[in-house]
mmCIF file of C-alpha atoms and ligand atoms in Angstrom:
data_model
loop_
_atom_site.group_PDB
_atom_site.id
_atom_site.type_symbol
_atom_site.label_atom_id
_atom_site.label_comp_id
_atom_site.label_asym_id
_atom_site.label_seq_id
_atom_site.Cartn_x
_atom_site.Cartn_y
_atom_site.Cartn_z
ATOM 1 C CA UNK H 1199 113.749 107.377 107.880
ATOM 2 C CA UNK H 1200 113.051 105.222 111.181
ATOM 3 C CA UNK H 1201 111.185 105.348 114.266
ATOM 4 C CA UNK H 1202 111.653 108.144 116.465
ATOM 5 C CA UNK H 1203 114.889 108.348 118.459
ATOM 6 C CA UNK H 1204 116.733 105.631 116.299
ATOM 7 C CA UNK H 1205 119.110 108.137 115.144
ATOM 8 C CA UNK H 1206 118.465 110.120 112.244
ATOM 9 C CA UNK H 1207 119.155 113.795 113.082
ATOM 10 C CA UNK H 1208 122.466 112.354 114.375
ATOM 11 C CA UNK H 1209 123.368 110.454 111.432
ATOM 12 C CA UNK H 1210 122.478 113.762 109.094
ATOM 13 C CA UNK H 1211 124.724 115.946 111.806
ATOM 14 C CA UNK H 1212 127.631 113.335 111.561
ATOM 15 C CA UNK H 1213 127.147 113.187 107.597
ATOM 16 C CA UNK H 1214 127.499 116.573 107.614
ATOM 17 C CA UNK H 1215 130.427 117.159 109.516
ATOM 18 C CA UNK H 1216 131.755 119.670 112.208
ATOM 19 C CA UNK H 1217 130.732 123.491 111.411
ATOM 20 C CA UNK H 1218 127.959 122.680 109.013
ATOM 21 C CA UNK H 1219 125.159 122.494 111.782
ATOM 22 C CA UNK H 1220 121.916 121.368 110.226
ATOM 23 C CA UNK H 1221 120.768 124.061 108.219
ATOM 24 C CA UNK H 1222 117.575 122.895 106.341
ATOM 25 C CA UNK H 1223 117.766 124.219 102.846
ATOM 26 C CA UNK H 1224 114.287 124.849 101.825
ATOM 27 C CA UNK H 1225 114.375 122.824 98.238
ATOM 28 C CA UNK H 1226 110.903 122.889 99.518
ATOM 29 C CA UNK H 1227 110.063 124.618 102.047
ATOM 30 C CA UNK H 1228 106.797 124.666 103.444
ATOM 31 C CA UNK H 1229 107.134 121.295 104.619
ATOM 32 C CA UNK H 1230 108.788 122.059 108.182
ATOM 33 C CA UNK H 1231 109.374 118.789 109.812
ATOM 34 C CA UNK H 1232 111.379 117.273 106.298
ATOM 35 C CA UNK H 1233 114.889 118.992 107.287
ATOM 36 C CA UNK H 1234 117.273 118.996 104.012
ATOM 37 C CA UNK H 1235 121.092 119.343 104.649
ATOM 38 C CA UNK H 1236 123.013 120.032 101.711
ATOM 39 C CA UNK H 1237 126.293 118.498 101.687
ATOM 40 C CA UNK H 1238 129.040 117.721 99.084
ATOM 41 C CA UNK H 1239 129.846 113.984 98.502
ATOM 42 C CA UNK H 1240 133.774 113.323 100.378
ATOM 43 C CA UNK H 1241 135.039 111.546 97.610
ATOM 44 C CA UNK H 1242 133.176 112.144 94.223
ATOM 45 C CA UNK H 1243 132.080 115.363 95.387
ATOM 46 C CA UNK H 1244 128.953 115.240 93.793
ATOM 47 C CA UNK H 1245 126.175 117.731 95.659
ATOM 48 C CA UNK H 1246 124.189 115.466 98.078
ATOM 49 C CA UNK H 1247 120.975 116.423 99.701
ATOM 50 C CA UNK H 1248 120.306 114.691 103.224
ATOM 51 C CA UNK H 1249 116.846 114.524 103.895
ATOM 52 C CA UNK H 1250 116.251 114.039 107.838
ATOM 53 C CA UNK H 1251 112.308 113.315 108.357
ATOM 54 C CA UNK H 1252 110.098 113.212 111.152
ATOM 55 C CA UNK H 1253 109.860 109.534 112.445
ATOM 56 C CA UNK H 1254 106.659 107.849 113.595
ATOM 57 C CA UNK H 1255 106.268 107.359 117.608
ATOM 58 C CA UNK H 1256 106.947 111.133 117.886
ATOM 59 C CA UNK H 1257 105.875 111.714 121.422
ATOM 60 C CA UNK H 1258 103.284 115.171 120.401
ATOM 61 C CA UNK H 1259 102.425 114.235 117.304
ATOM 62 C CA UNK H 1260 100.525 111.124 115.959
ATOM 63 C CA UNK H 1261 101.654 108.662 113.415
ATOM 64 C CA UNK H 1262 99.055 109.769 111.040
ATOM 65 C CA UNK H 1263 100.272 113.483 110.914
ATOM 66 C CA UNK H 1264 103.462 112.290 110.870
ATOM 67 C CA UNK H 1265 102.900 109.906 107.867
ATOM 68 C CA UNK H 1266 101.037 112.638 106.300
ATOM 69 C CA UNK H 1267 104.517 115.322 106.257
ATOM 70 C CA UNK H 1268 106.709 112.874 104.818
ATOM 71 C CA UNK H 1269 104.090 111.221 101.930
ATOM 72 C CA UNK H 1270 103.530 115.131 101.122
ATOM 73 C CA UNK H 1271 106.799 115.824 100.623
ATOM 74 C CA UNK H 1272 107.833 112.439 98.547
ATOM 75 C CA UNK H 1273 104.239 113.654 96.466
ATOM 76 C CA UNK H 1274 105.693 116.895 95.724
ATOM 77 C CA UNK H 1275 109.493 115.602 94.994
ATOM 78 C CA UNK H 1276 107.726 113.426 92.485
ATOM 79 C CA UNK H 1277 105.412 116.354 90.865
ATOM 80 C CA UNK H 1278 109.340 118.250 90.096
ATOM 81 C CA UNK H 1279 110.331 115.186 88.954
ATOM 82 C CA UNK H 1280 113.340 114.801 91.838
ATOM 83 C CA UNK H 1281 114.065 111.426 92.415
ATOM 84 C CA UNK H 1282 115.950 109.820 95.323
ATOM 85 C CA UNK H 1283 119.057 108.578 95.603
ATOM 86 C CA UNK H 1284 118.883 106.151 98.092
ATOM 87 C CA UNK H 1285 117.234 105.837 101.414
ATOM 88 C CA UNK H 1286 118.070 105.004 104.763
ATOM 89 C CA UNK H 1287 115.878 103.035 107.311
ATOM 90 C CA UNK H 1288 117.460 103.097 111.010
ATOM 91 C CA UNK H 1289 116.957 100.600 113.645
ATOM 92 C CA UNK H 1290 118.546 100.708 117.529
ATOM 93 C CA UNK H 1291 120.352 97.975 117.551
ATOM 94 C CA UNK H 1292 120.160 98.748 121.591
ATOM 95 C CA UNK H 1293 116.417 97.496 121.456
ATOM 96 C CA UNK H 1294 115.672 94.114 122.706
ATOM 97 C CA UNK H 1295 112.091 93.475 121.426
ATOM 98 C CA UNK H 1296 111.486 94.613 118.515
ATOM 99 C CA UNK H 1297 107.946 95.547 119.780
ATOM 100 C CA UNK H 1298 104.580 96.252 117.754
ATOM 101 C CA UNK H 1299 105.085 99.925 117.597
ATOM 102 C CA UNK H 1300 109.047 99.268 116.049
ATOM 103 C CA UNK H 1301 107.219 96.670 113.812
ATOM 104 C CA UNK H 1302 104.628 98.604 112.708
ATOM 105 C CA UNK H 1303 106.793 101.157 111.695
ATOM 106 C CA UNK H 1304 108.880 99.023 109.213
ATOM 107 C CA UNK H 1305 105.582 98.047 107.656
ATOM 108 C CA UNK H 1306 104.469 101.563 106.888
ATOM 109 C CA UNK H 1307 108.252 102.151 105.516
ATOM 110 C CA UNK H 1308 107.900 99.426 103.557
ATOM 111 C CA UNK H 1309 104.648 99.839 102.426
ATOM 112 C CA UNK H 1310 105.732 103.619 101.307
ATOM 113 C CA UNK H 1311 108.424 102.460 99.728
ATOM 114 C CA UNK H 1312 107.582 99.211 97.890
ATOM 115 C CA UNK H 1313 109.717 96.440 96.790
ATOM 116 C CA UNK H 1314 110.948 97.727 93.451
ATOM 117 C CA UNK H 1315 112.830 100.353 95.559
ATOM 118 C CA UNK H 1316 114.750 97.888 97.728
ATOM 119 C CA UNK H 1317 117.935 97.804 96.256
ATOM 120 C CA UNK H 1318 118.284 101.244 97.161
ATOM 121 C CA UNK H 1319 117.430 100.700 100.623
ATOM 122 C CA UNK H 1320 119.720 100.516 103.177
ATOM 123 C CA UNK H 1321 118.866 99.486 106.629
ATOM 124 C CA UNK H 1322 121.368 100.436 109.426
ATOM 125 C CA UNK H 1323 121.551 99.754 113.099
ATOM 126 C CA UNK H 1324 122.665 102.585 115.339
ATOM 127 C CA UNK H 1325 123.986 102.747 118.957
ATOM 128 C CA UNK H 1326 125.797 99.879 118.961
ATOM 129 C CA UNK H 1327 127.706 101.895 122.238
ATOM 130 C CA UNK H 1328 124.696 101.165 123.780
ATOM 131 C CA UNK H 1329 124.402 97.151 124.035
ATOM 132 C CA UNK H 1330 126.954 94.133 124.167
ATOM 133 C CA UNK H 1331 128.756 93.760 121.289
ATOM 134 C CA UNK H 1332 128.017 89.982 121.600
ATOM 135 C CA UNK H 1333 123.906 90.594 122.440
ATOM 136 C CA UNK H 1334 123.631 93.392 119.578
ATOM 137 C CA UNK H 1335 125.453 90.730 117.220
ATOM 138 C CA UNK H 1336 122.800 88.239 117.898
ATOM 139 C CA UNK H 1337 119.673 90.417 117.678
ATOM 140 C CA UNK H 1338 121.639 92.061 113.931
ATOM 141 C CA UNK H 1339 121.501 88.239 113.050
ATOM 142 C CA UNK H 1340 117.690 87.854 114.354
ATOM 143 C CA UNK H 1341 116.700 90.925 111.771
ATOM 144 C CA UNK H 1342 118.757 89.953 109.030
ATOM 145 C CA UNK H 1343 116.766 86.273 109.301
ATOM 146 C CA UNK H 1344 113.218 87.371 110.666
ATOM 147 C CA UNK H 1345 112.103 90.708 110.500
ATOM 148 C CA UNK H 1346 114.257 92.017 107.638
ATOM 149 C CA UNK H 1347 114.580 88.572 105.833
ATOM 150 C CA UNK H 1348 112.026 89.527 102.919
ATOM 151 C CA UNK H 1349 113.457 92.778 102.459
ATOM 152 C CA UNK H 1350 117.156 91.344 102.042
ATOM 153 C CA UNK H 1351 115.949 89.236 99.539
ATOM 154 C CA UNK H 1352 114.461 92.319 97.418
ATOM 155 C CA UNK H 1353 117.961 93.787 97.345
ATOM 156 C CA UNK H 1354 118.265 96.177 100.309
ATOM 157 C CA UNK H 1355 121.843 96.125 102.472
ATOM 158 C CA UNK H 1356 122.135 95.927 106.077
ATOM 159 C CA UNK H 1357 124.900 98.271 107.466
ATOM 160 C CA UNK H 1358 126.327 99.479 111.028
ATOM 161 C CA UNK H 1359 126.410 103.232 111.916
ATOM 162 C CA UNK H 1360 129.610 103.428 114.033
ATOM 163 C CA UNK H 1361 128.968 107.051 114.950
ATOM 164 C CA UNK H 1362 131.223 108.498 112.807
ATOM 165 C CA UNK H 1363 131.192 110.879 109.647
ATOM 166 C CA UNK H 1364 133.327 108.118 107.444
ATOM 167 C CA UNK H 1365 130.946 105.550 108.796
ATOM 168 C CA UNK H 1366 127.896 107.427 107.780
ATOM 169 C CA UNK H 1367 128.968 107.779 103.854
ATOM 170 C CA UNK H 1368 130.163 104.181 103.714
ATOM 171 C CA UNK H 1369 126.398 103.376 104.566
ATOM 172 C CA UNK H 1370 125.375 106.309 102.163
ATOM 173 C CA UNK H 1371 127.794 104.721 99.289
ATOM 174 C CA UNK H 1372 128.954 105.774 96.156
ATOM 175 C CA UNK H 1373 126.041 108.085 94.680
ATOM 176 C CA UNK H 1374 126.380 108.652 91.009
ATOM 177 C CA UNK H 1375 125.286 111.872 89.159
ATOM 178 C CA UNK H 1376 124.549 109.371 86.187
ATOM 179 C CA UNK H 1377 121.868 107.376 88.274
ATOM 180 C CA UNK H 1378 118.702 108.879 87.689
ATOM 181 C CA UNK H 1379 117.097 107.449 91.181
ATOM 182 C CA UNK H 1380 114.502 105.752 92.518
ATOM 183 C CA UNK H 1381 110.416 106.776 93.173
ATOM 184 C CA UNK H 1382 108.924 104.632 96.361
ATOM 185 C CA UNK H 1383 105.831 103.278 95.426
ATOM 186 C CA UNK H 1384 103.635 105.677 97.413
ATOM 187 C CA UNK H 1385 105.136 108.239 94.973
ATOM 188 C CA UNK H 1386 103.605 106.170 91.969
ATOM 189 C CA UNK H 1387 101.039 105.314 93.026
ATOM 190 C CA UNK H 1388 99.377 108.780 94.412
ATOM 191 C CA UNK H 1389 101.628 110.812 91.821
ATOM 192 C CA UNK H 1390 101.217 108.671 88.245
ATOM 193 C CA UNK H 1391 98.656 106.309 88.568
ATOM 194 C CA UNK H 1392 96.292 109.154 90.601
ATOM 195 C CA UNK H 1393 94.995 106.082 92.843
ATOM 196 C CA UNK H 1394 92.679 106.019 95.563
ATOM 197 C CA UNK H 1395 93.246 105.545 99.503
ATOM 198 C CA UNK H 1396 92.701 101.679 99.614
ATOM 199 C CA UNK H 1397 94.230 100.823 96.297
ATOM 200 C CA UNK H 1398 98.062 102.031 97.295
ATOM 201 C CA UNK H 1399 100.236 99.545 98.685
ATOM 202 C CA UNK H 1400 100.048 101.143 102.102
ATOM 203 C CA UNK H 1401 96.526 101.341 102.425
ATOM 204 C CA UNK H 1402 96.272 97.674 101.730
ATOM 205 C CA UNK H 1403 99.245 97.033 103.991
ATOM 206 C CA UNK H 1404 97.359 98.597 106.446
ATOM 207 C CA UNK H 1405 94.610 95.999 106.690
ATOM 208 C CA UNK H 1406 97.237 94.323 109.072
ATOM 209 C CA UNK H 1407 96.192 93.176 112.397
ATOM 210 C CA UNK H 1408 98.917 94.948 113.863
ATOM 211 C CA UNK H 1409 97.865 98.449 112.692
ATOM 212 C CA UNK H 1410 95.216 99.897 114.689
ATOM 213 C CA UNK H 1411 91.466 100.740 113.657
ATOM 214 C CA UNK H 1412 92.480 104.706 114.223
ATOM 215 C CA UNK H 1413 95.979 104.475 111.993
ATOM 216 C CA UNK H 1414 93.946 102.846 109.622
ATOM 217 C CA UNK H 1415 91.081 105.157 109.409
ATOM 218 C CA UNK H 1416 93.820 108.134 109.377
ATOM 219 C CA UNK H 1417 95.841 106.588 106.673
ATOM 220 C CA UNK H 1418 92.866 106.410 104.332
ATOM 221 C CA UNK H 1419 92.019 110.015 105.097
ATOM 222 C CA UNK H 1420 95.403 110.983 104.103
ATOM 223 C CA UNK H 1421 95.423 108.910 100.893
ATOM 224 C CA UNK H 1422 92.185 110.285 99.593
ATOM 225 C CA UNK H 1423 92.823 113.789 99.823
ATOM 226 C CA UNK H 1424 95.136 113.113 97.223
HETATM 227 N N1 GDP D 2283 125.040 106.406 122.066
HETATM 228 C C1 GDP D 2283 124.444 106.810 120.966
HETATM 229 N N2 GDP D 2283 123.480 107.728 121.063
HETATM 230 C C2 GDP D 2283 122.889 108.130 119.932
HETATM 231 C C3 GDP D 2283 123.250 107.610 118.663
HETATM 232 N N3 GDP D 2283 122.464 108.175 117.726
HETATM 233 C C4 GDP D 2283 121.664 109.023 118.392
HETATM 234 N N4 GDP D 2283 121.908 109.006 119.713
HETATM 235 C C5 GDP D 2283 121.185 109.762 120.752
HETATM 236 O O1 GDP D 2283 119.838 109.318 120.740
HETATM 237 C C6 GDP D 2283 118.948 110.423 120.860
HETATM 238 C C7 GDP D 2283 118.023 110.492 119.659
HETATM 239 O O2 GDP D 2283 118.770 110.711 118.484
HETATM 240 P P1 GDP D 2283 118.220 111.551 117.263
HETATM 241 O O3 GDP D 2283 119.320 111.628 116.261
HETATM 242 O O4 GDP D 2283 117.617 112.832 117.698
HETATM 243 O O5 GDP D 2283 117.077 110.564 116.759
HETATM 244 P P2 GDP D 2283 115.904 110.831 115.688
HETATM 245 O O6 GDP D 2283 114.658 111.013 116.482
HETATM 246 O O7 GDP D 2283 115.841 109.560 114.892
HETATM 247 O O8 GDP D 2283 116.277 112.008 114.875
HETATM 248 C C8 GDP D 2283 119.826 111.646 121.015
HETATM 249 O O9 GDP D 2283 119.948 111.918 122.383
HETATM 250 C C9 GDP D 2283 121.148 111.218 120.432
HETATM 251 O O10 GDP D 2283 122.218 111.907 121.034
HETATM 252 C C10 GDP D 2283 124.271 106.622 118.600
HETATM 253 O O11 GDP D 2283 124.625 106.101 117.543
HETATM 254 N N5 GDP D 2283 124.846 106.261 119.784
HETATM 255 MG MG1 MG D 2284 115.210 113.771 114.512
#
């Protein structure tokens, strides 16, 4: 997951590897803009399913649309009882603000995801090509102690992408067939507990300031139709 141009159809491609292209396996398919990539694990060789999704600040389609594809699809994972492995938040490390729209984003990720998932969240900083190495070092440190401070402390890893396929299953990590993997809150929430718009942690994370009247009002709408 991640905003919009951090990276994630390239990290899925490099995962991948040369010659696989990224052929989305419909697991399910209706869902068009959640791409899965099936893939088989370098060293256990366990099967691994890469699930690319649609990232909010999409330039034709609004956050609430967006928000609405991928909480579908977690919504119907959960009703086949498929549970994640892990999941992957990127950030360009090439940003220099991280600006209301990038902040807003991690909010609604985290508010989808919830803090009992955080150890299996790993949040990695792409394009490091793109800055100083001595600038990008200082703003890693500024979201390890600010902006991803909280989230650190509920378990989650920080990694660097370094653009290449070994890179991108270090951050991945060992994934064990034992593990019987993680629901995000959103999934629980909507899936078990059958609750309503403004009780899930996202709609109550969305009484923010920083989230706009019209996210809001779209983010209940997509809760209750649930
Ligand atoms: N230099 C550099 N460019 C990247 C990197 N990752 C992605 N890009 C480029 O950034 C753009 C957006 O990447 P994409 O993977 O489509 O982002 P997505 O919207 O998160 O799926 C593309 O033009 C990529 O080629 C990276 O690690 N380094
Ligand atoms: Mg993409």
């Amino acid at each position: 997951m991640g905003p919009t141009g951090s990276g994630k159809s390239t990290f899925v491609a490099t995962a991948a590897g040369q010659g696989f292209g990224a052929v989305g396996h419909g697991m399910m398919s209706h869902t068009a803009s959640v791409q899965l990539t099936r893939v088989t694990h370098p060293t256990s060789k366990f099967p691994v399913v890469l699930v690319d999704t649609p990232g909010l600040g999409d330039t034709y389609k609004s956050d609430t649309e967006t928000l609405s594809t991928i909480a579908e699809w977690l919504l119907k994972l959960f009703r086949k009882d498929v549970h994640l492995a892990a999941i992957i938040y990127l950030h360009r490390i090439s940003d220099n603000r991280m600006t209301g729209s990038l902040l807003n984003n991690l909010k609604v990720f985290v508010g989808l995801c919830g803090q009992k998932a955080m150890p299996n969240v790993i949040l990695a900083t792409t394009m490091w090509s793109e800055a100083r190495e001595a600038t990008a070092v200082r703003r890693e440190d500024e979201l390890r102690s600010v902006f991803w401070r909280d989230l650190v402390a509920d378990g989650c890893r920080i990694e660097r992408f370094e653009d290449t396929h070994q890179s991108a299953w270090r951050i991945i990590g060992n994934i064990s067939q034992k593990s019987s993997g993680i629901d995000v809150i959103i999934q629980e929430e909507m899936g078990r507990d059958g609750q309503k718009a403004n009780e899930t942690s996202a709609g109550q994370h969305a009484n923010q300031p920083h989230v706009s009247k019209s996210f809001l009002a779209g983010l209940f709408g997509l809760f209750s139709r649930h």
